[in-house]
Short mmCIF file of C-alpha atoms and ligand atoms in Angstrom, two decimals:
data_model
loop_
_atom_site.label_atom_id
_atom_site.label_comp_id
_atom_site.label_asym_id
_atom_site.label_seq_id
_atom_site.Cartn_x
_atom_site.Cartn_y
_atom_site.Cartn_z
CA MET F 1 -3.90 8.14 37.93
CA ASN F 2 -3.35 5.36 35.43
CA GLN F 3 -4.35 6.18 31.90
CA VAL F 4 -7.13 4.03 30.42
CA ILE F 5 -7.62 4.06 26.65
CA PHE F 6 -10.23 2.27 24.55
CA HIS F 7 -9.83 1.70 20.83
CA VAL F 8 -13.16 0.99 19.14
CA ASP F 9 -12.98 -0.57 15.68
CA VAL F 10 -16.02 -1.58 13.61
CA ASN F 11 -15.72 -5.15 12.30
CA SER F 12 -15.55 -5.07 8.48
CA ALA F 13 -17.09 -1.61 8.64
CA TYR F 14 -18.19 -0.92 5.07
CA LEU F 15 -19.34 -4.48 4.60
CA SER F 16 -21.31 -4.61 7.87
CA TRP F 17 -22.89 -1.25 7.22
CA SER F 18 -23.95 -2.30 3.71
CA ALA F 19 -25.24 -5.59 5.13
CA ILE F 20 -27.54 -3.97 7.67
CA LYS F 21 -28.90 -1.59 5.06
CA SER F 22 -29.65 -4.44 2.68
CA LEU F 23 -31.29 -6.50 5.45
CA ALA F 24 -33.41 -3.54 6.55
CA GLY F 25 -34.49 -3.09 2.92
CA GLY F 26 -35.72 -6.68 2.75
CA GLY F 27 -32.57 -8.18 1.21
CA GLY F 28 -32.61 -11.86 2.13
CA GLU F 29 -28.95 -12.65 2.58
CA ASP F 30 -26.65 -11.20 5.20
CA TYR F 31 -23.50 -10.10 3.38
CA ARG F 32 -21.54 -10.83 6.55
CA GLN F 33 -22.36 -14.53 6.30
CA ILE F 34 -21.30 -15.08 2.66
CA PRO F 35 -18.10 -14.40 0.71
CA CYS F 36 -18.71 -10.75 -0.10
CA VAL F 37 -16.63 -7.64 -0.67
CA VAL F 38 -17.31 -3.93 -0.96
CA GLY F 39 -15.44 -2.57 -3.94
CA GLY F 40 -15.35 0.10 -6.59
CA ASP F 41 -16.36 -0.36 -10.17
CA GLU F 42 -15.30 -3.77 -11.41
CA SER F 43 -15.18 -2.62 -15.02
CA LYS F 44 -12.48 -0.12 -14.11
CA ARG F 45 -9.02 -1.42 -13.62
CA HIS F 46 -8.63 0.39 -10.34
CA GLY F 47 -11.54 -1.34 -8.64
CA VAL F 48 -10.17 -2.54 -5.31
CA VAL F 49 -11.50 -4.39 -2.30
CA LEU F 50 -12.43 -1.80 0.32
CA ALA F 51 -13.83 -4.30 2.85
CA LYS F 52 -14.46 -8.02 3.04
CA SER F 53 -16.64 -10.40 5.00
CA LEU F 54 -15.05 -13.02 7.24
CA PRO F 55 -16.09 -15.81 4.81
CA ALA F 56 -14.34 -13.82 2.00
CA LYS F 57 -11.26 -13.54 4.19
CA LYS F 58 -11.19 -17.34 4.45
CA TYR F 59 -10.58 -17.41 0.69
CA GLY F 60 -7.51 -15.26 1.22
CA ILE F 61 -9.13 -12.10 -0.12
CA ARG F 62 -7.41 -9.01 1.22
CA THR F 63 -8.37 -5.38 1.55
CA GLY F 64 -6.67 -3.24 -1.08
CA GLU F 65 -6.25 -5.94 -3.69
CA SER F 66 -8.02 -5.74 -7.05
CA LEU F 67 -11.53 -7.05 -7.53
CA PHE F 68 -10.10 -9.13 -10.33
CA GLU F 69 -7.77 -10.81 -7.87
CA ALA F 70 -10.64 -11.33 -5.40
CA ARG F 71 -12.69 -13.06 -8.11
CA ARG F 72 -9.77 -15.26 -8.97
CA LYS F 73 -9.55 -16.42 -5.35
CA CYS F 74 -13.30 -16.89 -5.01
CA PRO F 75 -15.32 -16.96 -8.27
CA ASP F 76 -18.62 -16.75 -6.36
CA VAL F 77 -17.69 -13.71 -4.33
CA LYS F 78 -20.46 -11.14 -4.22
CA ILE F 79 -19.25 -7.63 -5.00
CA ILE F 80 -21.26 -4.68 -3.76
CA LYS F 81 -20.74 -0.97 -4.36
CA PRO F 82 -19.80 1.35 -1.49
CA ASP F 83 -22.46 3.67 -0.12
CA PHE F 84 -20.50 6.48 1.51
CA PRO F 85 -23.39 8.68 2.67
CA TRP F 86 -24.84 5.69 4.52
CA TYR F 87 -21.44 4.84 6.06
CA VAL F 88 -21.14 8.40 7.30
CA GLU F 89 -24.56 8.12 8.91
CA LYS F 90 -23.60 4.89 10.70
CA SER F 91 -20.27 6.35 11.77
CA ARG F 92 -22.00 9.37 13.27
CA ALA F 93 -24.50 7.19 15.09
CA MET F 94 -21.64 5.22 16.62
CA MET F 95 -19.73 8.35 17.63
CA ALA F 96 -22.87 9.59 19.36
CA ILE F 97 -22.93 6.43 21.49
CA LEU F 98 -19.21 6.75 22.23
CA SER F 99 -19.78 10.25 23.53
CA GLN F 100 -22.04 8.80 26.23
CA TYR F 101 -18.99 7.01 27.66
CA SER F 102 -16.29 9.66 27.56
CA PRO F 103 -16.09 13.34 26.68
CA ASP F 104 -12.63 12.74 25.29
CA ILE F 105 -12.92 11.04 21.91
CA TYR F 106 -10.36 10.98 19.17
CA LYS F 107 -11.84 9.90 15.90
CA TYR F 108 -9.15 7.99 14.04
CA SER F 109 -11.04 7.11 10.88
CA ILE F 110 -14.62 6.63 9.73
CA ASP F 111 -14.87 3.37 11.69
CA GLU F 112 -12.28 3.73 14.43
CA ALA F 113 -12.04 5.93 17.48
CA PHE F 114 -10.05 6.19 20.67
CA LEU F 115 -11.74 7.04 23.96
CA ASP F 116 -9.73 8.37 26.85
CA MET F 117 -11.45 6.65 29.78
CA THR F 118 -8.96 7.83 32.37
CA GLY F 119 -10.75 8.73 35.60
CA MET F 120 -14.12 7.48 34.31
CA GLU F 121 -14.23 4.39 36.52
CA GLY F 122 -16.44 5.97 39.18
CA LEU F 123 -18.99 6.88 36.55
CA MET F 124 -18.70 4.03 34.07
CA GLY F 125 -17.50 1.09 36.12
CA ARG F 126 -14.38 -0.99 35.64
CA PRO F 127 -12.79 -0.50 32.21
CA VAL F 128 -13.49 -4.00 30.86
CA GLU F 129 -17.10 -3.92 32.05
CA ALA F 130 -17.61 -0.48 30.50
CA ALA F 131 -16.08 -1.70 27.24
CA CYS F 132 -18.37 -4.76 27.15
CA ARG F 133 -21.38 -2.55 27.79
CA LEU F 134 -20.34 -0.14 25.05
CA LYS F 135 -19.75 -2.96 22.57
CA ASP F 136 -23.17 -4.52 23.32
CA GLN F 137 -24.94 -1.18 23.14
CA ILE F 138 -23.54 -0.50 19.66
CA ARG F 139 -24.53 -4.00 18.49
CA ASP F 140 -28.04 -3.84 19.98
CA GLU F 141 -28.89 -0.29 18.99
CA LEU F 142 -27.15 -0.02 15.64
CA GLY F 143 -27.03 -3.61 14.40
CA PHE F 144 -23.29 -3.93 13.73
CA THR F 145 -20.44 -5.22 15.84
CA VAL F 146 -17.19 -3.69 17.02
CA ASN F 147 -14.01 -4.84 18.69
CA ILE F 148 -12.74 -2.82 21.60
CA GLY F 149 -9.14 -2.84 22.77
CA VAL F 150 -8.50 -1.71 26.34
CA SER F 151 -5.10 -0.63 27.56
CA SER F 152 -2.99 2.02 29.21
CA ASN F 153 -1.89 3.69 25.99
CA TYR F 154 -3.15 4.27 22.44
CA LEU F 155 -0.70 1.90 20.81
CA LEU F 156 -1.59 -1.12 22.95
CA ALA F 157 -5.32 -0.35 22.80
CA LYS F 158 -5.10 -0.35 19.01
CA MET F 159 -3.13 -3.58 18.96
CA ALA F 160 -5.69 -5.18 21.30
CA SER F 161 -8.72 -4.30 19.17
CA ASP F 162 -7.13 -6.26 16.34
CA PHE F 163 -7.11 -9.54 18.27
CA GLU F 164 -9.79 -12.15 17.59
CA LYS F 165 -12.87 -10.74 15.83
CA PRO F 166 -15.79 -10.02 15.72
CA ASP F 167 -17.77 -8.60 18.66
CA LYS F 168 -14.99 -8.89 21.25
CA VAL F 169 -13.33 -6.89 24.01
CA HIS F 170 -9.63 -7.55 24.55
CA THR F 171 -7.20 -6.08 27.05
CA LEU F 172 -3.50 -5.62 26.45
CA PHE F 173 -1.91 -4.22 29.57
CA ALA F 174 1.84 -4.13 30.12
CA GLY F 175 1.78 -7.46 31.96
CA GLU F 176 0.04 -9.17 29.04
CA ILE F 177 2.40 -8.10 26.26
CA ARG F 178 4.57 -11.19 26.49
CA GLU F 179 1.65 -13.59 26.26
CA LYS F 180 -0.66 -11.74 23.84
CA MET F 181 1.48 -9.56 21.59
CA TRP F 182 4.92 -11.09 21.36
CA PRO F 183 3.86 -14.29 19.54
CA LEU F 184 2.28 -12.26 16.69
CA PRO F 185 4.05 -11.84 13.34
CA VAL F 186 6.11 -8.68 13.27
CA ARG F 187 3.99 -7.31 10.41
CA ASP F 188 1.05 -7.02 12.82
CA LEU F 189 2.88 -4.40 14.87
CA PHE F 190 1.62 -0.87 14.36
CA SER F 191 3.80 1.03 11.85
CA VAL F 192 5.71 -2.02 10.59
CA GLY F 193 5.20 -2.00 6.83
CA GLY F 194 6.39 -4.28 4.09
CA SER F 195 9.88 -2.85 3.82
CA SER F 196 10.57 -2.95 7.57
CA GLU F 197 9.25 -6.49 7.64
CA LYS F 198 11.67 -7.49 4.89
CA LYS F 199 14.65 -6.04 6.75
CA LEU F 200 13.59 -7.70 9.98
CA LEU F 201 13.18 -11.05 8.27
CA LYS F 202 16.81 -10.74 7.16
CA TYR F 203 17.79 -10.68 10.85
CA GLY F 204 15.62 -13.74 11.35
CA VAL F 205 13.06 -11.66 13.24
CA ARG F 206 9.61 -13.08 12.59
CA THR F 207 7.61 -12.20 15.69
CA ILE F 208 7.04 -9.03 17.67
CA GLY F 209 8.70 -10.76 20.63
CA GLU F 210 11.85 -11.40 18.61
CA LEU F 211 11.90 -7.73 17.63
CA ALA F 212 11.46 -6.69 21.27
CA ALA F 213 14.42 -8.86 22.24
CA MET F 214 16.77 -7.34 19.63
CA ASP F 215 19.53 -4.93 20.44
CA ARG F 216 17.99 -1.47 20.02
CA LYS F 217 21.29 0.13 19.08
CA ARG F 218 21.77 -2.27 16.23
CA LEU F 219 18.27 -1.57 14.93
CA VAL F 220 18.83 2.17 14.99
CA LYS F 221 22.16 1.75 13.25
CA ASP F 222 20.63 -0.34 10.48
CA MET F 223 17.15 1.16 10.13
CA GLY F 224 17.52 4.68 11.45
CA LEU F 225 15.08 6.31 13.87
CA GLN F 226 12.24 4.09 12.67
CA GLY F 227 14.23 1.13 13.98
CA GLY F 228 14.20 2.61 17.46
CA VAL F 229 10.50 3.43 17.31
CA ILE F 230 9.42 -0.07 16.30
CA TRP F 231 11.65 -1.57 18.98
CA GLU F 232 9.87 0.58 21.56
CA TYR F 233 6.44 -0.28 20.12
CA ALA F 234 7.35 -3.97 20.28
CA ASN F 235 8.01 -3.42 23.99
CA GLY F 236 4.67 -1.64 24.45
CA ILE F 237 6.23 1.80 24.78
CA GLU F 238 4.42 4.49 22.78
CA SER F 239 7.53 6.65 22.39
CA VAL F 240 6.08 8.39 19.33
CA PRO F 241 2.36 9.05 19.84
CA ILE F 242 0.26 7.17 17.33
CA VAL F 243 -2.35 9.93 17.28
CA GLN F 244 -1.44 13.58 17.05
CA ARG F 245 -3.52 14.82 19.91
CA GLU F 246 -1.93 18.21 19.97
CA THR F 247 -2.68 19.18 16.42
CA LYS F 248 -6.11 17.68 16.87
CA GLU F 249 -6.89 20.29 19.48
CA LYS F 250 -5.63 23.07 17.31
CA SER F 251 -6.80 22.40 13.80
CA TYR F 252 -9.96 22.17 11.76
CA GLY F 253 -10.05 19.68 8.94
CA ASN F 254 -12.28 18.04 6.41
CA SER F 255 -11.59 15.28 3.93
CA ILE F 256 -13.37 13.21 1.35
CA THR F 257 -12.68 9.80 -0.11
CA THR F 258 -14.09 9.52 -3.58
CA SER F 259 -15.41 6.43 -5.27
CA GLN F 260 -13.48 7.28 -8.44
CA ASP F 261 -9.91 8.43 -8.92
CA ILE F 262 -9.40 12.14 -9.39
CA GLY F 263 -7.15 12.35 -12.41
CA SER F 264 -6.56 16.05 -12.95
CA CYS F 265 -5.29 18.89 -10.86
CA GLU F 266 -8.22 21.11 -11.90
CA THR F 267 -10.78 18.58 -10.71
CA ALA F 268 -8.85 18.16 -7.47
CA CYS F 269 -8.90 21.95 -6.99
CA ARG F 270 -12.63 22.09 -7.59
CA MET F 271 -13.12 19.40 -4.98
CA LEU F 272 -11.23 21.53 -2.51
CA MET F 273 -13.96 24.18 -2.58
CA PRO F 274 -16.68 22.39 -0.61
CA LEU F 275 -14.03 21.12 1.80
CA CYS F 276 -12.66 24.62 2.38
CA GLU F 277 -16.15 25.97 2.64
CA THR F 278 -17.06 23.59 5.44
CA VAL F 279 -13.79 24.18 7.29
CA ALA F 280 -14.20 27.95 7.06
CA MET F 281 -17.85 27.89 8.02
CA ARG F 282 -17.04 25.85 11.13
CA LEU F 283 -14.31 28.32 12.02
CA ARG F 284 -16.74 31.21 11.73
CA LEU F 285 -19.36 29.42 13.78
CA ASP F 286 -16.77 28.84 16.52
CA SER F 287 -15.26 32.36 16.23
CA MET F 288 -11.91 30.78 15.41
CA LYS F 289 -9.30 31.61 12.81
CA VAL F 290 -6.42 29.59 11.41
CA SER F 291 -3.06 30.68 10.15
CA THR F 292 -1.82 27.58 8.34
CA VAL F 293 -3.45 25.53 5.62
CA THR F 294 -2.57 21.90 4.87
CA VAL F 295 -3.68 19.85 1.90
CA GLN F 296 -3.40 16.11 2.06
CA VAL F 297 -3.94 13.54 -0.66
CA THR F 298 -3.92 9.77 -0.75
CA ASP F 299 -3.38 8.25 -4.14
CA TYR F 300 -4.88 5.02 -5.38
CA ASP F 301 -1.91 3.07 -4.02
CA PHE F 302 -2.78 4.44 -0.57
CA LYS F 303 0.34 6.60 -0.61
CA LYS F 304 -0.14 9.77 1.41
CA ARG F 305 1.32 13.17 0.73
CA SER F 306 0.71 16.53 2.29
CA HIS F 307 1.90 20.10 1.89
CA GLN F 308 1.47 22.96 4.30
CA ARG F 309 1.57 26.71 3.95
CA SER F 310 1.60 29.47 6.50
CA LEU F 311 -0.75 32.31 5.61
CA GLY F 312 1.11 34.97 7.54
CA HIS F 313 -2.14 35.95 9.26
CA ALA F 314 -5.17 34.30 10.79
CA THR F 315 -8.29 33.89 8.70
CA ASP F 316 -11.74 32.37 8.54
CA VAL F 317 -12.40 33.59 4.98
CA THR F 318 -13.35 30.75 2.63
CA ALA F 319 -11.70 32.39 -0.38
CA GLU F 320 -8.37 32.81 1.42
CA ILE F 321 -8.29 29.23 2.64
CA TYR F 322 -9.35 28.00 -0.78
CA GLU F 323 -6.70 30.03 -2.58
CA ALA F 324 -3.97 28.66 -0.32
CA ALA F 325 -5.33 25.12 -0.70
CA CYS F 326 -5.34 25.35 -4.51
CA GLY F 327 -1.79 26.68 -4.45
CA LEU F 328 -0.74 23.70 -2.37
CA MET F 329 -2.58 21.28 -4.63
CA ARG F 330 -0.83 22.64 -7.74
CA GLU F 331 2.50 22.50 -5.93
CA MET F 332 2.09 18.84 -4.94
CA TRP F 333 0.24 17.54 -8.01
CA ASN F 334 2.45 14.97 -9.74
CA GLY F 335 -0.03 13.43 -12.12
CA THR F 336 -0.84 10.38 -9.97
CA PRO F 337 -4.63 9.98 -9.61
CA VAL F 338 -5.83 10.50 -6.05
CA ARG F 339 -8.53 8.90 -3.96
CA LEU F 340 -8.66 11.06 -0.87
CA ILE F 341 -8.40 14.82 -0.58
CA GLY F 342 -8.25 16.62 2.72
CA VAL F 343 -7.88 20.21 3.83
CA SER F 344 -7.13 21.43 7.29
CA GLY F 345 -6.47 24.74 8.90
CA GLY F 346 -3.95 24.79 11.72
CA LYS F 347 -2.81 27.05 14.55
CA ALA F 348 -6.41 27.88 15.32
CA ALA F 349 -6.92 30.78 17.67
CA ARG F 350 -9.86 32.67 19.07
CA GLU F 351 -10.89 35.64 17.01
CA GLU F 352 -10.10 38.20 19.67
CA TYR F 353 -6.42 37.27 19.60
CA GLU F 354 -6.19 37.73 15.89
CA GLN F 355 -3.43 39.98 14.70
CA MET F 356 -4.48 42.68 12.35
CA SER F 357 -3.40 41.68 8.93
CA LEU F 358 -1.93 43.68 6.14
CA PHE F 359 -4.31 41.83 3.89
CA GLN F 360 -7.43 43.44 5.26
CA ASP F 361 -8.22 45.08 1.99
CA PRO F 362 -11.67 45.97 0.68
CA GLN F 363 -11.70 42.76 -1.35
CA THR F 364 -11.33 40.71 1.86
CA GLU F 365 -14.11 42.69 3.49
CA LYS F 366 -16.34 41.83 0.55
CA GLN F 367 -15.42 38.16 0.87
CA LYS F 368 -16.29 38.25 4.54
CA LYS F 369 -19.71 39.67 3.83
CA LEU F 370 -20.26 37.00 1.21
CA ASP F 371 -19.21 34.28 3.67
CA ARG F 372 -21.57 35.59 6.32
CA ALA F 373 -24.45 35.72 3.88
CA MET F 374 -23.77 32.14 2.75
CA ASP F 375 -23.48 30.91 6.33
CA SER F 376 -26.83 32.29 7.31
CA LEU F 377 -28.52 30.86 4.22
CA LYS F 378 -26.96 27.46 4.82
CA LEU F 379 -27.87 27.45 8.47
CA ARG F 380 -31.44 28.33 7.67
CA PHE F 381 -32.04 26.28 4.56
CA GLY F 382 -29.42 23.55 4.65
CA GLU F 383 -26.08 22.80 3.09
CA ASP F 384 -27.34 22.86 -0.50
CA ALA F 385 -29.09 26.22 -0.28
CA VAL F 386 -26.16 28.01 -1.87
CA ILE F 387 -23.59 26.58 -4.22
CA ARG F 388 -20.66 28.61 -5.39
CA ALA F 389 -20.50 29.22 -9.10
CA SER F 390 -17.20 27.33 -9.35
CA LEU F 391 -18.98 24.16 -8.29
CA LEU F 392 -21.65 24.49 -10.92
CA GLU F 393 -19.00 24.14 -13.60
CA ASP F 394 -18.16 20.71 -12.32
CA ASN F 395 -19.50 17.52 -13.80
CA GLY F 396 -21.76 16.94 -10.86
CA ARG F 397 -19.44 14.95 -8.70
CA THR F 398 -18.62 17.82 -6.40
CA ARG F 399 -22.23 18.86 -6.07
CA GLY F 400 -23.06 15.26 -5.32
CA MET F 401 -20.50 15.34 -2.60
CA ALA F 402 -21.98 18.42 -1.03
CA ARG F 403 -25.34 16.75 -1.08
CA ALA F 404 -23.89 13.59 0.35
CA LYS F 405 -23.17 15.61 3.45
CA MET F 406 -19.63 14.39 3.77
CA GLU F 407 -18.66 13.75 7.28
CA HIS F 408 -15.86 16.00 8.33
CA LYS F 409 -13.42 16.08 11.12
CA ILE F 410 -13.82 19.07 13.27
CA LYS F 411 -11.05 19.64 15.60
CA LYS F 412 -11.72 22.21 18.20
CA ALA F 413 -9.68 24.20 20.63
CA GLY F 414 -10.52 24.93 24.23
CA PRO F 415 -12.84 23.07 26.58
CA GLU F 416 -15.38 22.69 23.78
CA SER F 417 -13.02 20.23 22.15
CA ARG F 418 -14.21 17.69 24.64
CA ARG F 419 -17.40 17.02 22.88
CA ILE F 420 -17.66 15.46 19.50
CA LYS F 421 -19.75 17.75 17.48
CA GLU F 422 -22.41 16.72 15.04
CA ARG F 423 -20.44 16.32 11.90
CA HIS F 424 -21.86 16.19 8.48
CA ASN F 425 -19.31 14.84 6.24
CA GLU F 426 -16.22 12.68 5.76
CA GLY F 427 -14.84 9.55 4.43
CA THR F 428 -11.34 8.61 5.45
CA ILE F 429 -10.80 4.90 5.77
MG1 LIG Q 1 -12.52 -1.54 11.18
#
């Protein structure tokens, strides 16, 4: 059976979501129709453009550049603050619609998801028709638009969703690569960054088609393995999967993007607590345990780093996961302020297969009882019913986060993994 993959991508997600909230609240102007950007605090030097309207794009404003720069390009640009709890709500509403189309969803970011539609034709109709229906349903029910890319692999589906916007379905099957993908600038190819682009320009390679026509051996010789991978991508071959589906099935994770930079290791560690708490609570609810812990950070330059540690035994105890996560954070902290913090537990296994650990000391037993007590309180009275003392010492940001019901990624093992579960927190872009 031929694989069919959809990539769903919200058009100017943060901006659209803010626009519909403002319109619903009686705001007269539609942010999508004027030069407008969503950005952090303009008075702070780090305020950057998180999303832009199409009219703002026409002024050359780009995501990731400073608000100062955006104002220079368009003095009248309207700058609005991000509203993460609202974005999470809209993201969840969209994921709920996606789950009506396929049980196999891979959430790629807060506003992007892949659907494996393989074998769904009998139920959902031809892929392009199903994609058009899905796109229209999201627009009509939720009030914002998406682009959907349809193809036979994840890479091409993602490339296709980036074609003309907004509110469009595009296909990019193998037979269309030459016509639709090869004329694009090489920088548009997935995983080609600024430095690869520079090297390629030196060879006179400007388009994806010119890259595809290069001698692969020469690329590998000059650029290493990455050279081979981008050559294959340029030819539509997803030789290195662009989503890690395997780890997705086997890990539980949770991350938060903050509106301000986190400048100290201690603050970062405190922020790990609610993340670890949610991860561990989900594990306990699913009777799963993990034996590795990974901490991931993205700094304000969008540079990503992650460290992983094996626990030596499987656990669902919040304190154990938290301790490991803090250790990792201290290990990787280099003084650069961070914007995103994530924690995930890996090598998840069902409780019954757990190996007895040497660490099953009375202290751990106490922790387990505490965890169980907190779980039942939270399940009965909500996420804020109990807050660990360590969070109360914080300046309020972490408690705010807990209240904001961050959306989190829950990655499940077994057949249950097929459904996207109600998630209550998040924030990766
Ligand atoms: Mg998007």
